[in-house]
PDB file of C-alpha atoms in Angstrom:
ATOM      1  CA  MET A   5     -61.859 -65.710 -14.648  1.00 63.00           C
ATOM      2  CA  LYS A   6     -61.428 -62.024 -15.500  1.00 59.00           C
ATOM      3  CA  ALA A   7     -62.816 -60.997 -12.181  1.00 64.00           C
ATOM      4  CA  LEU A   8     -60.310 -63.392 -10.384  1.00 62.00           C
ATOM      5  CA  ASN A   9     -57.380 -61.913 -12.216  1.00 62.00           C
ATOM      6  CA  THR A  10     -58.469 -58.391 -11.287  1.00 65.00           C
ATOM      7  CA  ALA A  11     -58.809 -59.348  -7.605  1.00 64.00           C
ATOM      8  CA  ILE A  12     -55.307 -60.910  -7.593  1.00 68.00           C
ATOM      9  CA  LEU A  13     -53.790 -57.711  -9.103  1.00 63.00           C
ATOM     10  CA  PHE A  14     -55.634 -55.553  -6.534  1.00 62.00           C
ATOM     11  CA  ILE A  15     -54.393 -57.648  -3.601  1.00 67.00           C
ATOM     12  CA  ALA A  16     -50.803 -57.513  -5.009  1.00 62.00           C
ATOM     13  CA  PHE A  17     -50.874 -53.746  -5.276  1.00 57.00           C
ATOM     14  CA  VAL A  18     -52.340 -53.417  -1.773  1.00 51.00           C
ATOM     15  CA  THR A  19     -49.634 -55.717  -0.359  1.00 59.00           C
ATOM     16  CA  ILE A  20     -46.862 -53.665  -2.082  1.00 54.00           C
ATOM     17  CA  GLY A  21     -48.261 -50.474  -0.693  1.00 52.00           C
ATOM     18  CA  ILE A  22     -48.399 -51.827   2.771  1.00 48.00           C
ATOM     19  CA  VAL A  23     -44.779 -52.932   2.619  1.00 45.00           C
ATOM     20  CA  ALA A  24     -43.366 -49.838   0.987  1.00 45.00           C
ATOM     21  CA  CYS A  25     -45.482 -47.322   2.784  1.00 43.00           C
ATOM     22  CA  GLN A  26     -45.790 -47.114   6.598  1.00 46.00           C
ATOM     23  CA  GLY A  27     -47.677 -43.884   6.784  1.00 43.00           C
ATOM     24  CA  GLN A  28     -44.482 -41.703   6.660  1.00 45.00           C
ATOM     25  CA  GLY A  29     -43.843 -41.860   2.942  1.00 47.00           C
ATOM     26  CA  PHE A  30     -42.138 -44.333   0.762  1.00 44.00           C
ATOM     27  CA  ILE A  31     -39.226 -46.196   2.108  1.00 51.00           C
ATOM     28  CA  VAL A  32     -36.123 -46.113  -0.258  1.00 49.00           C
ATOM     29  CA  PRO A  33     -33.199 -48.342   0.387  1.00 57.00           C
ATOM     30  CA  PRO A  34     -30.231 -46.333   1.969  1.00 53.00           C
ATOM     31  CA  ASP A  35     -27.914 -47.564  -0.791  1.00 57.00           C
ATOM     32  CA  ASP A  36     -29.987 -45.707  -3.364  1.00 67.00           C
ATOM     33  CA  ILE A  37     -30.269 -42.597  -1.197  1.00 80.00           C
ATOM     34  CA  GLY A  38     -26.621 -42.121  -0.385  1.00 85.00           C
ATOM     35  CA  ASP A  39     -25.042 -39.620   1.964  1.00 92.00           C
ATOM     36  CA  LEU A  40     -22.731 -36.615   2.065  1.00 94.00           C
ATOM     37  CA  GLU A  41     -20.319 -36.458   4.964  1.00 95.00           C
ATOM     38  CA  ILE A  42     -17.690 -33.991   6.234  1.00 96.00           C
ATOM     39  CA  VAL A  43     -14.444 -36.006   6.428  1.00 96.00           C
ATOM     40  CA  GLU A  44     -11.858 -33.333   7.286  1.00 96.00           C
ATOM     41  CA  VAL A  45     -11.456 -29.554   7.728  1.00 97.00           C
ATOM     42  CA  LYS A  46      -8.062 -27.852   7.795  1.00 97.00           C
ATOM     43  CA  GLN A  47      -6.685 -24.398   7.629  1.00 96.00           C
ATOM     44  CA  LEU A  48      -5.038 -23.380   4.315  1.00 96.00           C
ATOM     45  CA  PRO A  49      -2.210 -20.837   3.830  1.00 92.00           C
ATOM     46  CA  VAL A  50      -3.479 -17.238   3.165  1.00 85.00           C
ATOM     47  CA  VAL A  51      -2.881 -16.301  -0.449  1.00 83.00           C
ATOM     48  CA  ASP A  52      -4.415 -12.847  -0.484  1.00 83.00           C
ATOM     49  CA  GLN A  53      -3.852 -10.555   2.520  1.00 82.00           C
ATOM     50  CA  SER A  54      -7.074  -8.647   1.755  1.00 83.00           C
ATOM     51  CA  CYS A  55      -9.127 -11.798   2.438  1.00 86.00           C
ATOM     52  CA  GLY A  56      -9.894 -13.608   5.605  1.00 92.00           C
ATOM     53  CA  PRO A  57      -8.698 -17.161   6.612  1.00 95.00           C
ATOM     54  CA  ARG A  58      -9.050 -20.038   4.092  1.00 96.00           C
ATOM     55  CA  PHE A  59     -10.276 -23.590   4.849  1.00 97.00           C
ATOM     56  CA  GLY A  60     -10.179 -26.760   3.050  1.00 97.00           C
ATOM     57  CA  ILE A  61     -13.321 -28.906   3.560  1.00 97.00           C
ATOM     58  CA  VAL A  62     -13.064 -32.596   2.436  1.00 97.00           C
ATOM     59  CA  ILE A  63     -16.500 -33.974   1.631  1.00 97.00           C
ATOM     60  CA  ALA A  64     -17.155 -37.717   0.952  1.00 96.00           C
ATOM     61  CA  ASN A  65     -19.909 -38.904  -1.403  1.00 95.00           C
ATOM     62  CA  LYS A  66     -21.206 -42.223  -0.003  1.00 92.00           C
ATOM     63  CA  SER A  67     -23.516 -43.151  -2.790  1.00 91.00           C
ATOM     64  CA  ASN A  68     -23.548 -44.910  -6.061  1.00 91.00           C
ATOM     65  CA  ARG A  69     -24.329 -41.765  -8.030  1.00 90.00           C
ATOM     66  CA  CYS A  70     -22.389 -38.686  -8.908  1.00 92.00           C
ATOM     67  CA  VAL A  71     -23.307 -35.573  -6.967  1.00 93.00           C
ATOM     68  CA  GLU A  72     -22.535 -32.017  -7.994  1.00 92.00           C
ATOM     69  CA  ASP A  73     -23.653 -28.405  -7.609  1.00 92.00           C
ATOM     70  CA  PHE A  74     -24.582 -28.405  -3.909  1.00 94.00           C
ATOM     71  CA  HIS A  75     -23.865 -25.615  -1.492  1.00 96.00           C
ATOM     72  CA  VAL A  76     -21.219 -25.525   1.215  1.00 97.00           C
ATOM     73  CA  THR A  77     -21.361 -22.801   3.956  1.00 97.00           C
ATOM     74  CA  ALA A  78     -18.648 -21.836   6.445  1.00 98.00           C
ATOM     75  CA  ILE A  79     -19.449 -19.581   9.504  1.00 97.00           C
ATOM     76  CA  GLY A  80     -16.942 -17.918  11.754  1.00 97.00           C
ATOM     77  CA  SER A  81     -17.821 -17.043  15.347  1.00 96.00           C
ATOM     78  CA  LEU A  82     -16.362 -16.443  18.814  1.00 94.00           C
ATOM     79  CA  GLY A  83     -18.707 -19.113  20.230  1.00 92.00           C
ATOM     80  CA  GLN A  84     -21.970 -20.314  18.943  1.00 91.00           C
ATOM     81  CA  ALA A  85     -22.835 -19.425  15.410  1.00 93.00           C
ATOM     82  CA  LEU A  86     -25.428 -16.637  15.196  1.00 93.00           C
ATOM     83  CA  PRO A  87     -27.619 -15.404  12.234  1.00 92.00           C
ATOM     84  CA  HIS A  88     -25.368 -12.252  11.954  1.00 93.00           C
ATOM     85  CA  SER A  89     -22.107 -14.209  12.141  1.00 95.00           C
ATOM     86  CA  PRO A  90     -19.834 -13.636   9.004  1.00 96.00           C
ATOM     87  CA  ARG A  91     -20.141 -16.577   6.645  1.00 96.00           C
ATOM     88  CA  THR A  92     -19.329 -17.629   3.066  1.00 96.00           C
ATOM     89  CA  THR A  93     -21.282 -20.030   0.820  1.00 97.00           C
ATOM     90  CA  VAL A  94     -19.769 -21.640  -2.215  1.00 97.00           C
ATOM     91  CA  VAL A  95     -20.944 -24.191  -4.752  1.00 96.00           C
ATOM     92  CA  ALA A  96     -19.149 -27.439  -4.695  1.00 95.00           C
ATOM     93  CA  GLY A  97     -18.005 -29.265  -7.853  1.00 92.00           C
ATOM     94  CA  GLN A  98     -18.634 -32.754  -8.980  1.00 93.00           C
ATOM     95  CA  ILE A  99     -17.963 -35.584  -6.558  1.00 95.00           C
ATOM     96  CA  PRO A 100     -17.934 -39.002  -8.239  1.00 94.00           C
ATOM     97  CA  ALA A 101     -19.676 -42.060  -6.676  1.00 93.00           C
ATOM     98  CA  ASN A 102     -17.944 -43.221  -3.568  1.00 93.00           C
ATOM     99  CA  GLY A 103     -15.393 -40.412  -4.045  1.00 95.00           C
ATOM    100  CA  ALA A 104     -14.294 -37.369  -2.188  1.00 96.00           C
ATOM    101  CA  LEU A 105     -13.511 -33.662  -2.945  1.00 96.00           C
ATOM    102  CA  GLN A 106     -11.910 -30.876  -1.170  1.00 96.00           C
ATOM    103  CA  VAL A 107     -13.794 -27.543  -1.269  1.00 97.00           C
ATOM    104  CA  GLU A 108     -11.897 -24.319  -0.482  1.00 96.00           C
ATOM    105  CA  VAL A 109     -13.725 -21.590   1.392  1.00 96.00           C
ATOM    106  CA  SER A 110     -12.478 -18.099   2.350  1.00 95.00           C
ATOM    107  CA  LEU A 111     -14.168 -16.201   5.156  1.00 96.00           C
ATOM    108  CA  PRO A 112     -14.679 -12.432   5.127  1.00 95.00           C
ATOM    109  CA  ILE A 113     -11.815 -10.425   6.458  1.00 94.00           C
ATOM    110  CA  GLU A 114     -13.802  -9.180   9.522  1.00 94.00           C
ATOM    111  CA  THR A 115     -13.544 -12.602  10.982  1.00 95.00           C
ATOM    112  CA  LEU A 116      -9.884 -11.637  11.901  1.00 94.00           C
ATOM    113  CA  ALA A 117     -11.206  -8.993  14.352  1.00 93.00           C
ATOM    114  CA  MET A 118     -14.364 -10.160  16.050  1.00 93.00           C
ATOM    115  CA  GLY A 119     -13.705  -9.270  19.629  1.00 91.00           C
ATOM    116  CA  ASN A 120     -11.692  -7.519  22.333  1.00 90.00           C
ATOM    117  CA  ARG A 121      -9.952  -9.364  25.099  1.00 88.00           C
ATOM    118  CA  GLY A 122      -8.182  -7.136  27.513  1.00 89.00           C
ATOM    119  CA  GLY A 123      -7.390  -4.619  24.814  1.00 89.00           C
ATOM    120  CA  LEU A 124      -6.197  -7.389  22.404  1.00 92.00           C
ATOM    121  CA  ILE A 125      -8.088  -7.788  19.105  1.00 93.00           C
ATOM    122  CA  ILE A 126      -9.044 -11.579  18.728  1.00 93.00           C
ATOM    123  CA  GLY A 127     -10.391 -13.287  15.602  1.00 94.00           C
ATOM    124  CA  LEU A 128     -12.812 -16.192  15.174  1.00 94.00           C
ATOM    125  CA  GLN A 129     -12.547 -18.984  17.780  1.00 96.00           C
ATOM    126  CA  HIS A 130     -14.996 -21.481  16.194  1.00 97.00           C
ATOM    127  CA  LEU A 131     -15.751 -22.599  12.640  1.00 97.00           C
ATOM    128  CA  THR A 132     -19.045 -24.032  11.709  1.00 97.00           C
ATOM    129  CA  VAL A 133     -19.236 -25.987   8.513  1.00 98.00           C
ATOM    130  CA  ILE A 134     -22.535 -26.958   6.764  1.00 97.00           C
ATOM    131  CA  ILE A 135     -22.635 -29.100   3.581  1.00 96.00           C
ATOM    132  CA  ASP A 136     -25.756 -29.228   1.413  1.00 94.00           C
ATOM    133  CA  SER A 137     -26.673 -26.005   3.314  1.00 92.00           C
ATOM    134  CA  TRP A 138     -29.670 -25.440   0.995  1.00 92.00           C
ATOM    135  CA  ASP A 139     -30.940 -28.989   1.613  1.00 90.00           C
ATOM    136  CA  GLU A 140     -31.032 -29.776  -2.016  1.00 89.00           C
ATOM    137  CA  PHE A 141     -30.437 -33.593  -1.710  1.00 88.00           C
ATOM    138  CA  PHE A 142     -32.353 -36.214   0.231  1.00 86.00           C
ATOM    139  CA  GLU A 143     -29.815 -38.115   2.339  1.00 90.00           C
ATOM    140  CA  CYS A 144     -30.059 -41.169   4.628  1.00 88.00           C
ATOM    141  CA  ASN A 145     -28.246 -39.151   7.427  1.00 89.00           C
ATOM    142  CA  GLU A 146     -28.770 -35.414   7.648  1.00 89.00           C
ATOM    143  CA  PHE A 147     -27.121 -34.997  11.083  1.00 91.00           C
ATOM    144  CA  ASN A 148     -23.594 -35.252   9.806  1.00 91.00           C
ATOM    145  CA  ASN A 149     -24.010 -32.253   7.361  1.00 95.00           C
ATOM    146  CA  ARG A 150     -23.234 -29.753  10.093  1.00 95.00           C
ATOM    147  CA  LYS A 151     -20.144 -29.702  12.324  1.00 96.00           C
ATOM    148  CA  CYS A 152     -18.497 -27.088  14.627  1.00 96.00           C
ATOM    149  CA  PHE A 153     -14.751 -27.033  15.127  1.00 97.00           C
ATOM    150  CA  SER A 154     -12.497 -25.134  17.508  1.00 96.00           C
ATOM    151  CA  MET A 155      -9.803 -23.226  15.602  1.00 95.00           C
ATOM    152  CA  ASP A 156      -7.144 -24.831  18.000  1.00 94.00           C
ATOM    153  CA  SER A 157      -8.290 -28.174  16.821  1.00 95.00           C
ATOM    154  CA  LEU A 158      -8.001 -27.528  13.074  1.00 96.00           C
ATOM    155  CA  PRO A 159      -4.618 -28.735  11.429  1.00 95.00           C
ATOM    156  CA  ILE A 160      -2.705 -26.165   9.412  1.00 92.00           C
ATOM    157  CA  GLU A 161      -1.617 -27.267   5.904  1.00 88.00           C
ATOM    158  CA  THR A 162       1.986 -26.225   5.259  1.00 81.00           C
ATOM    159  CA  VAL A 163       3.390 -25.556   1.777  1.00 69.00           C
ATOM    160  CA  GLU A 164       6.568 -27.444   1.226  1.00 63.00           C
ATOM    161  CA  SER A 165       9.352 -25.301  -0.365  1.00 56.00           C
ATOM    162  CA  VAL A 166      11.047 -26.871  -3.466  1.00 55.00           C
ATOM    163  CA  THR A 167      14.813 -26.468  -3.712  1.00 60.00           C
ATOM    164  CA  VAL A 168      16.271 -26.280  -7.167  1.00 60.00           C
ATOM    165  CA  GLU A 169      20.005 -27.255  -7.328  1.00 63.00           C
ATOM    166  CA  THR A 170      21.921 -25.295 -10.047  1.00 59.00           C
ATOM    167  CA  THR A 171      25.222 -26.594 -11.329  1.00 62.00           C
ATOM    168  CA  THR A 172      27.785 -24.010 -12.668  1.00 63.00           C
ATOM    169  CA  GLU A 173      30.483 -25.300 -14.994  1.00 64.00           C
ATOM    170  CA  VAL A 174      33.774 -23.345 -14.639  1.00 61.00           C
ATOM    171  CA  VAL A 175      35.708 -23.079 -17.870  1.00 61.00           C
ATOM    172  CA  PRO A 176      39.566 -23.012 -17.397  1.00 60.00           C
ATOM    173  CA  GLU A 177      41.380 -19.884 -18.433  1.00 59.00           C
ATOM    174  CA  SER A 178      43.486 -21.698 -20.916  1.00 56.00           C
ATOM    175  CA  ALA A 179      40.415 -22.729 -22.809  1.00 51.00           C
ATOM    176  CA  THR A 180      38.990 -19.237 -22.977  1.00 51.00           C
ATOM    177  CA  LEU A 181      39.610 -17.577 -26.198  1.00 53.00           C
ATOM    178  CA  GLN A 182      40.837 -14.033 -25.828  1.00 56.00           C
ATOM    179  CA  PRO A 183      40.137 -11.723 -28.787  1.00 58.00           C
ATOM    180  CA  THR A 184      43.279 -10.420 -30.528  1.00 55.00           C
ATOM    181  CA  VAL A 185      43.331  -6.672 -31.060  1.00 54.00           C
ATOM    182  CA  GLN A 186      45.419  -5.416 -33.992  1.00 57.00           C
ATOM    183  CA  PRO A 187      47.087  -2.077 -33.388  1.00 56.00           C
ATOM    184  CA  ASN A 188      45.866   0.637 -35.768  1.00 56.00           C
ATOM    185  CA  THR A 189      49.069   1.671 -37.675  1.00 55.00           C
ATOM    186  CA  ALA A 190      47.274   3.861 -40.243  1.00 55.00           C
ATOM    187  CA  PRO A 191      47.722   7.573 -39.693  1.00 53.00           C
ATOM    188  CA  ALA A 192      44.814   9.366 -38.235  1.00 52.00           C
ATOM    189  CA  VAL A 193      42.585  11.220 -40.607  1.00 50.00           C
ATOM    190  CA  ASN A 194      42.618  14.942 -40.650  1.00 52.00           C
ATOM    191  CA  VAL A 195      45.595  15.046 -38.290  1.00 50.00           C
ATOM    192  CA  ALA A 196      48.519  17.074 -39.317  1.00 51.00           C
ATOM    193  CA  PRO A 197      52.070  15.875 -38.768  1.00 52.00           C
ATOM    194  CA  GLN A 198      53.966  17.272 -35.769  1.00 52.00           C
ATOM    195  CA  ASN A 199      56.498  19.101 -37.991  1.00 51.00           C
ATOM    196  CA  GLY A 200      53.657  20.823 -39.985  1.00 48.00           C
ATOM    197  CA  GLY A 201      54.691  18.883 -43.259  1.00 48.00           C
ATOM    198  CA  ILE A 202      58.076  20.827 -43.541  1.00 49.00           C
ATOM    199  CA  THR A 203      61.201  18.731 -43.770  1.00 52.00           C
ATOM    200  CA  GLN A 204      64.123  20.311 -42.185  1.00 54.00           C
ATOM    201  CA  PRO A 205      67.396  19.854 -44.086  1.00 52.00           C
ATOM    202  CA  ALA A 206      70.099  17.798 -42.417  1.00 52.00           C
ATOM    203  CA  PRO A 207      73.113  20.011 -41.329  1.00 53.00           C
ATOM    204  CA  ALA A 208      75.857  19.918 -43.900  1.00 50.00           C
ATOM    205  CA  THR A 209      78.969  18.207 -42.862  1.00 49.00           C
ATOM    206  CA  SER A 210      82.113  20.088 -43.995  1.00 49.00           C
ATOM    207  CA  ALA A 211      84.440  17.750 -45.788  1.00 48.00           C
ATOM    208  CA  VAL A 212      87.966  17.951 -44.356  1.00 48.00           C
ATOM    209  CA  SER A 213      90.690  16.960 -46.793  1.00 52.00           C
ATOM    210  CA  PRO A 214      93.421  14.678 -45.395  1.00 51.00           C
ATOM    211  CA  GLN A 215      96.014  17.046 -46.938  1.00 55.00           C
ATOM    212  CA  ASP A 216      95.026  20.182 -44.988  1.00 63.00           C
ATOM    213  CA  PRO A 217      96.915  19.347 -41.768  1.00 64.00           C
ATOM    214  CA  LEU A 218     100.046  18.446 -43.783  1.00 63.00           C
ATOM    215  CA  ARG A 219      99.767  21.675 -45.795  1.00 70.00           C
ATOM    216  CA  SER A 220      99.369  23.738 -42.675  1.00 69.00           C
ATOM    217  CA  ALA A 221     102.466  22.157 -41.122  1.00 66.00           C
ATOM    218  CA  ILE A 222     104.499  22.851 -44.262  1.00 67.00           C
ATOM    219  CA  GLU A 223     103.391  26.427 -44.399  1.00 70.00           C
ATOM    220  CA  GLN A 224     104.405  26.986 -40.888  1.00 68.00           C
ATOM    221  CA  ILE A 225     107.911  25.483 -41.476  1.00 66.00           C
ATOM    222  CA  THR A 226     108.621  26.626 -44.881  1.00 61.00           C
ATOM    223  CA  PRO A 227     107.649  30.126 -46.052  1.00 58.00           C
ATOM    224  CA  ASN A 228     107.437  28.849 -49.513  1.00 52.00           C
ATOM    225  CA  GLY A 229     105.134  25.986 -48.568  1.00 46.00           C
ATOM    226  CA  ASN A 230     102.474  27.231 -50.989  1.00 47.00           C
ATOM    227  CA  ASN A 231     104.800  26.716 -53.945  1.00 49.00           C
ATOM    228  CA  LEU A 232     105.483  23.105 -52.832  1.00 45.00           C
ATOM    229  CA  SER A 233     101.917  22.310 -52.699  1.00 46.00           C
ATOM    230  CA  GLN A 234     101.556  23.583 -56.197  1.00 46.00           C
TER     231      GLN A 234
END
């Protein structure tokens, strides 16, 4: 009986090995492997003039598991990407299961002057994007990890300007309070009066008696006018 059970277990293991292994390694269902795919690539506005062109690479995670810390490489070239072509490699962040993430990559500034066409300096004409460039993840489709784009085919992301409306309230002149300035009537300190502090006496007015004209007339008529007045 024990030998029969051992034989059954041996046959079961052999059967599983034949089904799961076909001489090329173990077969894993595609749903468990997942896949990273380049969804979109677009040009981004240049923030720093000392840097080269910027690109936004949208990557989709078509798996049931979270993926993070894989490498993304962008290569600029006039035609086919060569080993000495200028490139930039960045580390992508976390992409949730069945989610997407935009990774921003800036190429070196020398990609703006890569050739001479009739005396005119020209920049990169093609962009090659490679996701999982260090081949850190096992995927069900490795062929969609590398794509080449013509610069003319890449859309340019524009930044929308935001207009802020400002309302200014005008206050009527009648409602505006004007400060009242009181005149300073106090004499200035340490300032001498114009007349030097000396008061000039008013001219004396000679008092004319109403009898003087009458006396003068009597004296002219009568030699003894003086006696009459006495």
